[in-house]
Amino acid sequence: MTGDEPFIAAVKPLVDAMGGEMLPPDEAGPDDVVLAWQGADIVAVRLPQLADSLDHILAAMERRQGRPLAELDRKAKQEVVRILEARGAFAVRHGVETVAGALGVSRFTVYNYLNREKGV
C-alpha cells in the first residue's frame, strides 16, 4: 500500500475524519472493510470503536473551533450538542458524560440542550 496511489489519496480524508485506520488489504480482519478499485483490492479500512469515534469527533470539533470546546459560549455549546446528536453521539454508552466533560458542563446541562432542541 503506497500513499501516492490516487484512490488511497482520495479516500484518506474520509478515513481520517472517521478516525479509521488504513491497512494493506491482505492484513484485513473480519470486521475491516476492503475497498476495491477497478477489480483490485486497494486498501482495507479498520473502523474505530464507537467510543473512540466520539473522542475523535470531539477532537475534530475542537480543531475546527481553534480552542477547547469548554471555552465556547452557551450558544456555541448548544450548536455542538445539536451536531453531535445528529451524528449519533448520544447513542454511545457514556456519550452524554463524555460530551459534558468536553464542554465543561454538567450532564444535566447537556440534557437541557437536547431537550431544548426537541422543543420539550
Coordinates of N, CA and C in Angstrom, one line a residue:
M1 N 0.9 -1.2 0.0 CA 0.0 0.0 0.0 C 0.9 1.2 0.0
T2 N 0.9 2.0 -1.1 CA 1.7 3.2 -1.1 C 0.7 4.4 -1.0
G3 N 1.2 5.4 -0.3 CA 0.4 6.6 -0.1 C 0.2 7.4 -1.3
D4 N 0.9 7.2 -2.4 CA 0.7 8.0 -3.6 C -0.3 7.5 -4.6
E5 N -0.9 6.4 -4.3 CA -2.0 5.9 -5.2 C -3.2 6.9 -5.1
P6 N -3.7 7.3 -6.3 CA -4.8 8.2 -6.3 C -6.0 7.8 -5.5
F7 N -6.4 6.5 -5.6 CA -7.5 6.1 -4.9 C -7.3 6.2 -3.4
I8 N -6.2 5.8 -2.9 CA -5.9 6.0 -1.4 C -5.9 7.4 -1.0
A9 N -5.3 8.3 -1.9 CA -5.3 9.7 -1.6 C -6.7 10.2 -1.5
A10 N -7.6 9.7 -2.4 CA -9.0 10.2 -2.4 C -9.8 9.8 -1.2
V11 N -9.6 8.6 -0.7 CA -10.4 8.1 0.5 C -9.7 8.5 1.8
K12 N -8.5 8.8 1.8 CA -7.8 9.1 3.1 C -8.5 10.2 3.9
P13 N -8.9 11.3 3.4 CA -9.6 12.3 4.2 C -10.9 11.8 4.9
L14 N -11.6 10.9 4.2 CA -12.8 10.3 4.8 C -12.4 9.4 5.9
V15 N -11.4 8.5 5.7 CA -11.0 7.6 6.7 C -10.5 8.3 7.9
D16 N -9.7 9.4 7.7 CA -9.2 10.2 8.8 C -10.3 10.9 9.6
A17 N -11.3 11.4 8.9 CA -12.5 12.0 9.5 C -13.3 11.1 10.4
M18 N -13.3 9.8 10.0 CA -14.0 8.8 10.8 C -13.1 8.3 12.0
G19 N -11.9 8.6 11.9 CA -11.0 8.0 12.9 C -10.6 6.6 12.6
G20 N -10.7 6.2 11.3 CA -10.3 4.9 10.9 C -8.8 4.8 10.6
E21 N -8.4 3.5 10.3 CA -7.0 3.2 10.0 C -7.0 2.5 8.7
M22 N -6.0 2.9 7.9 CA -5.9 2.2 6.6 C -4.8 1.2 6.7
L23 N -5.0 0.0 6.1 CA -4.1 -1.1 6.1 C -4.0 -1.8 4.7
P24 N -2.9 -2.5 4.5 CA -2.9 -3.3 3.3 C -4.1 -4.3 3.3
P25 N -4.7 -4.6 2.1 CA -5.8 -5.5 2.0 C -5.5 -6.9 2.6
D26 N -4.3 -7.3 2.5 CA -4.0 -8.7 3.0 C -3.9 -8.7 4.5
E27 N -3.9 -7.6 5.2 CA -3.9 -7.5 6.6 C -5.3 -7.3 7.2
A28 N -6.3 -7.3 6.4 CA -7.7 -7.0 6.8 C -8.2 -8.1 7.7
G29 N -8.9 -7.7 8.8 CA -9.5 -8.7 9.6 C -11.0 -8.8 9.2
P30 N -11.7 -9.7 9.9 CA -13.1 -9.9 9.5 C -14.0 -8.7 9.6
D31 N -13.7 -7.8 10.5 CA -14.5 -6.6 10.7 C -14.1 -5.4 9.9
D32 N -13.0 -5.5 9.2 CA -12.4 -4.4 8.3 C -13.2 -4.4 7.0
V33 N -13.2 -3.2 6.4 CA -13.8 -3.0 5.1 C -12.7 -2.9 4.0
V34 N -12.7 -3.8 3.1 CA -11.7 -3.8 2.0 C -12.3 -3.0 0.8
L35 N -11.6 -2.0 0.4 CA -12.0 -1.2 -0.7 C -11.3 -1.6 -2.0
A36 N -12.1 -1.8 -3.0 CA -11.6 -2.3 -4.3 C -11.8 -1.2 -5.4
W37 N -10.9 -1.2 -6.3 CA -11.0 -0.2 -7.4 C -10.6 -0.9 -8.7
Q38 N -11.4 -0.9 -9.7 CA -11.2 -1.5 -11.0 C -10.8 -3.0 -10.8
G39 N -11.5 -3.6 -9.9 CA -11.4 -5.1 -9.8 C -10.2 -5.5 -8.9
A40 N -9.5 -4.6 -8.3 CA -8.4 -5.0 -7.4 C -8.6 -4.4 -6.0
D41 N -8.3 -5.2 -5.0 CA -8.4 -4.7 -3.6 C -7.2 -3.8 -3.4
I42 N -7.6 -2.6 -3.0 CA -6.6 -1.5 -2.9 C -6.1 -1.3 -1.4
V43 N -7.1 -1.2 -0.6 CA -6.8 -0.8 0.8 C -7.9 -1.4 1.7
A44 N -7.6 -1.7 2.9 CA -8.6 -2.1 3.9 C -8.7 -0.9 4.9
V45 N -9.9 -0.8 5.4 CA -10.2 0.3 6.4 C -10.6 -0.4 7.7
R46 N -9.9 -0.1 8.8 CA -10.4 -0.5 10.1 C -11.1 0.6 10.8
L47 N -12.4 0.4 11.0 CA -13.2 1.4 11.6 C -13.0 1.5 13.1
P48 N -13.1 2.6 13.7 CA -12.9 2.8 15.1 C -14.0 2.2 15.9
Q49 N -13.8 1.9 17.2 CA -14.9 1.6 18.1 C -15.7 2.8 18.3
L50 N -17.0 2.7 18.6 CA -17.9 3.8 18.7 C -17.4 4.9 19.7
A51 N -16.9 4.4 20.9 CA -16.5 5.3 21.9 C -15.2 6.1 21.4
D52 N -14.3 5.4 20.7 CA -13.2 6.1 20.2 C -13.6 7.1 19.1
S53 N -14.6 6.8 18.4 CA -15.1 7.6 17.3 C -15.6 9.0 17.9
L54 N -16.3 8.9 19.1 CA -16.8 10.1 19.7 C -15.7 11.0 20.2
D55 N -14.6 10.4 20.7 CA -13.5 11.2 21.1 C -12.8 11.8 19.9
H56 N -12.8 11.1 18.8 CA -12.2 11.6 17.5 C -13.1 12.8 17.0
I57 N -14.4 12.7 17.1 CA -15.3 13.7 16.6 C -15.1 15.0 17.5
L58 N -15.0 14.8 18.8 CA -14.8 15.9 19.7 C -13.5 16.6 19.4
A59 N -12.5 15.9 19.2 CA -11.1 16.5 18.9 C -11.2 17.2 17.6
A60 N -11.9 16.7 16.6 CA -12.0 17.4 15.3 C -12.8 18.7 15.5
M61 N -13.8 18.7 16.3 CA -14.6 19.9 16.5 C -13.8 20.9 17.2
E62 N -12.9 20.5 18.2 CA -12.0 21.5 18.8 C -11.1 22.1 17.8
R63 N -10.5 21.3 16.9 CA -9.6 21.8 15.9 C -10.3 22.8 15.0
R64 N -11.5 22.5 14.6 CA -12.3 23.5 13.8 C -12.6 24.8 14.5
Q65 N -12.9 24.7 15.8 CA -13.2 25.9 16.6 C -11.9 26.6 17.0
G66 N -10.7 26.0 16.9 CA -9.5 26.6 17.3 C -9.3 26.8 18.8
R67 N -10.1 26.1 19.6 CA -9.9 26.2 21.0 C -10.7 25.1 21.7
P68 N -10.4 24.9 23.0 CA -11.2 23.8 23.6 C -12.7 24.1 23.6
L69 N -13.5 23.1 23.5 CA -15.0 23.2 23.5 C -15.5 23.9 24.8
A70 N -14.8 23.6 25.9 CA -15.2 24.2 27.1 C -15.2 25.7 27.2
E71 N -14.4 26.3 26.3 CA -14.2 27.8 26.2 C -15.3 28.4 25.3
L72 N -16.1 27.6 24.7 CA -17.2 28.2 23.8 C -18.3 28.8 24.7
D73 N -19.0 29.8 24.1 CA -20.2 30.4 24.8 C -21.3 29.4 24.7
R74 N -22.4 29.7 25.5 CA -23.5 28.8 25.6 C -24.2 28.5 24.3
K75 N -24.4 29.5 23.4 CA -25.0 29.2 22.1 C -24.1 28.3 21.3
A76 N -22.8 28.5 21.3 CA -21.9 27.6 20.5 C -22.0 26.2 21.1
K77 N -22.0 26.0 22.4 CA -22.1 24.7 23.0 C -23.4 24.0 22.6
Q78 N -24.5 24.8 22.6 CA -25.8 24.2 22.1 C -25.7 23.7 20.7
E79 N -25.0 24.4 19.9 CA -24.8 24.0 18.5 C -24.0 22.8 18.4
V80 N -22.9 22.7 19.2 CA -22.1 21.5 19.3 C -23.0 20.3 19.6
V81 N -23.8 20.4 20.6 CA -24.7 19.3 21.1 C -25.6 18.9 19.9
R82 N -26.2 19.9 19.2 CA -27.1 19.6 18.1 C -26.3 18.8 17.0
I83 N -25.1 19.2 16.7 CA -24.4 18.5 15.7 C -24.1 17.1 16.2
L84 N -23.6 17.0 17.4 CA -23.3 15.6 18.0 C -24.5 14.7 18.0
E85 N -25.7 15.3 18.3 CA -26.9 14.5 18.3 C -27.2 14.0 16.9
A86 N -27.1 14.8 15.9 CA -27.3 14.4 14.6 C -26.4 13.3 14.1
R87 N -25.2 13.3 14.7 CA -24.2 12.3 14.3 C -24.3 11.0 15.2
G88 N -25.2 11.0 16.1 CA -25.5 9.8 16.9 C -24.6 9.7 18.2
A89 N -24.0 10.8 18.6 CA -23.1 10.7 19.7 C -23.7 10.3 21.0
F90 N -25.0 10.5 21.2 CA -25.6 10.1 22.4 C -26.2 8.7 22.4
A91 N -26.0 8.0 21.4 CA -26.3 6.6 21.3 C -25.2 5.7 21.9
V92 N -24.0 6.3 22.0 CA -22.8 5.7 22.5 C -22.9 5.7 24.1
R93 N -22.6 4.5 24.6 CA -22.6 4.4 26.1 C -21.7 5.5 26.7
H94 N -22.2 6.2 27.7 CA -21.5 7.3 28.3 C -21.3 8.5 27.4
G95 N -22.0 8.6 26.3 CA -21.9 9.7 25.4 C -22.2 11.0 26.0
V96 N -23.3 11.1 26.8 CA -23.6 12.4 27.5 C -22.5 12.8 28.4
E97 N -22.0 11.9 29.2 CA -20.9 12.2 30.1 C -19.7 12.7 29.4
T98 N -19.3 12.0 28.3 CA -18.1 12.3 27.5 C -18.3 13.8 26.9
V99 N -19.5 14.0 26.4 CA -19.7 15.4 25.8 C -19.7 16.4 26.9
A100 N -20.4 16.1 28.0 CA -20.4 17.1 29.1 C -19.0 17.5 29.6
G101 N -18.2 16.5 29.7 CA -16.8 16.7 30.1 C -16.0 17.6 29.1
A102 N -16.2 17.3 27.8 CA -15.5 18.1 26.8 C -16.0 19.5 26.7
L103 N -17.3 19.7 27.0 CA -17.9 21.1 27.0 C -17.7 21.8 28.3
G104 N -17.3 21.1 29.4 CA -17.1 21.7 30.7 C -18.4 22.1 31.3
V105 N -19.5 21.2 31.1 CA -20.8 21.5 31.7 C -21.2 20.2 32.3
S106 N -22.4 20.2 33.0 CA -22.9 19.0 33.7 C -23.7 18.2 32.7
R107 N -23.9 16.9 33.0 CA -24.8 16.1 32.2 C -26.2 16.7 32.1
F108 N -26.7 17.3 33.2 CA -28.0 17.9 33.3 C -28.0 19.0 32.2
T109 N -27.0 19.8 32.0 CA -26.9 20.9 31.0 C -27.0 20.3 29.6
V110 N -26.3 19.2 29.4 CA -26.4 18.6 28.1 C -27.8 18.1 27.8
Y111 N -28.4 17.5 28.8 CA -29.8 17.0 28.6 C -30.7 18.2 28.4
N112 N -30.5 19.3 29.0 CA -31.3 20.6 28.8 C -31.1 21.0 27.3
Y113 N -29.9 21.0 26.8 CA -29.6 21.4 25.4 C -30.3 20.5 24.5
L114 N -30.3 19.2 24.8 CA -31.0 18.2 23.9 C -32.5 18.4 24.0
N115 N -33.1 18.7 25.1 CA -34.5 18.9 25.2 C -34.9 20.2 24.6
R116 N -34.1 21.2 24.7 CA -34.4 22.5 24.0 C -34.5 22.3 22.5
E117 N -33.5 21.5 22.0 CA -33.5 21.2 20.5 C -34.8 20.5 20.1
K118 N -35.3 19.7 21.0 CA -36.5 18.9 20.6 C -37.8 19.7 21.0
G119 N -37.7 20.9 21.6 CA -38.8 21.7 21.9 C -39.6 21.2 23.1
V120 N -38.9 20.4 24.0 CA -39.5 19.9 25.2 C -39.6 20.9 26.2

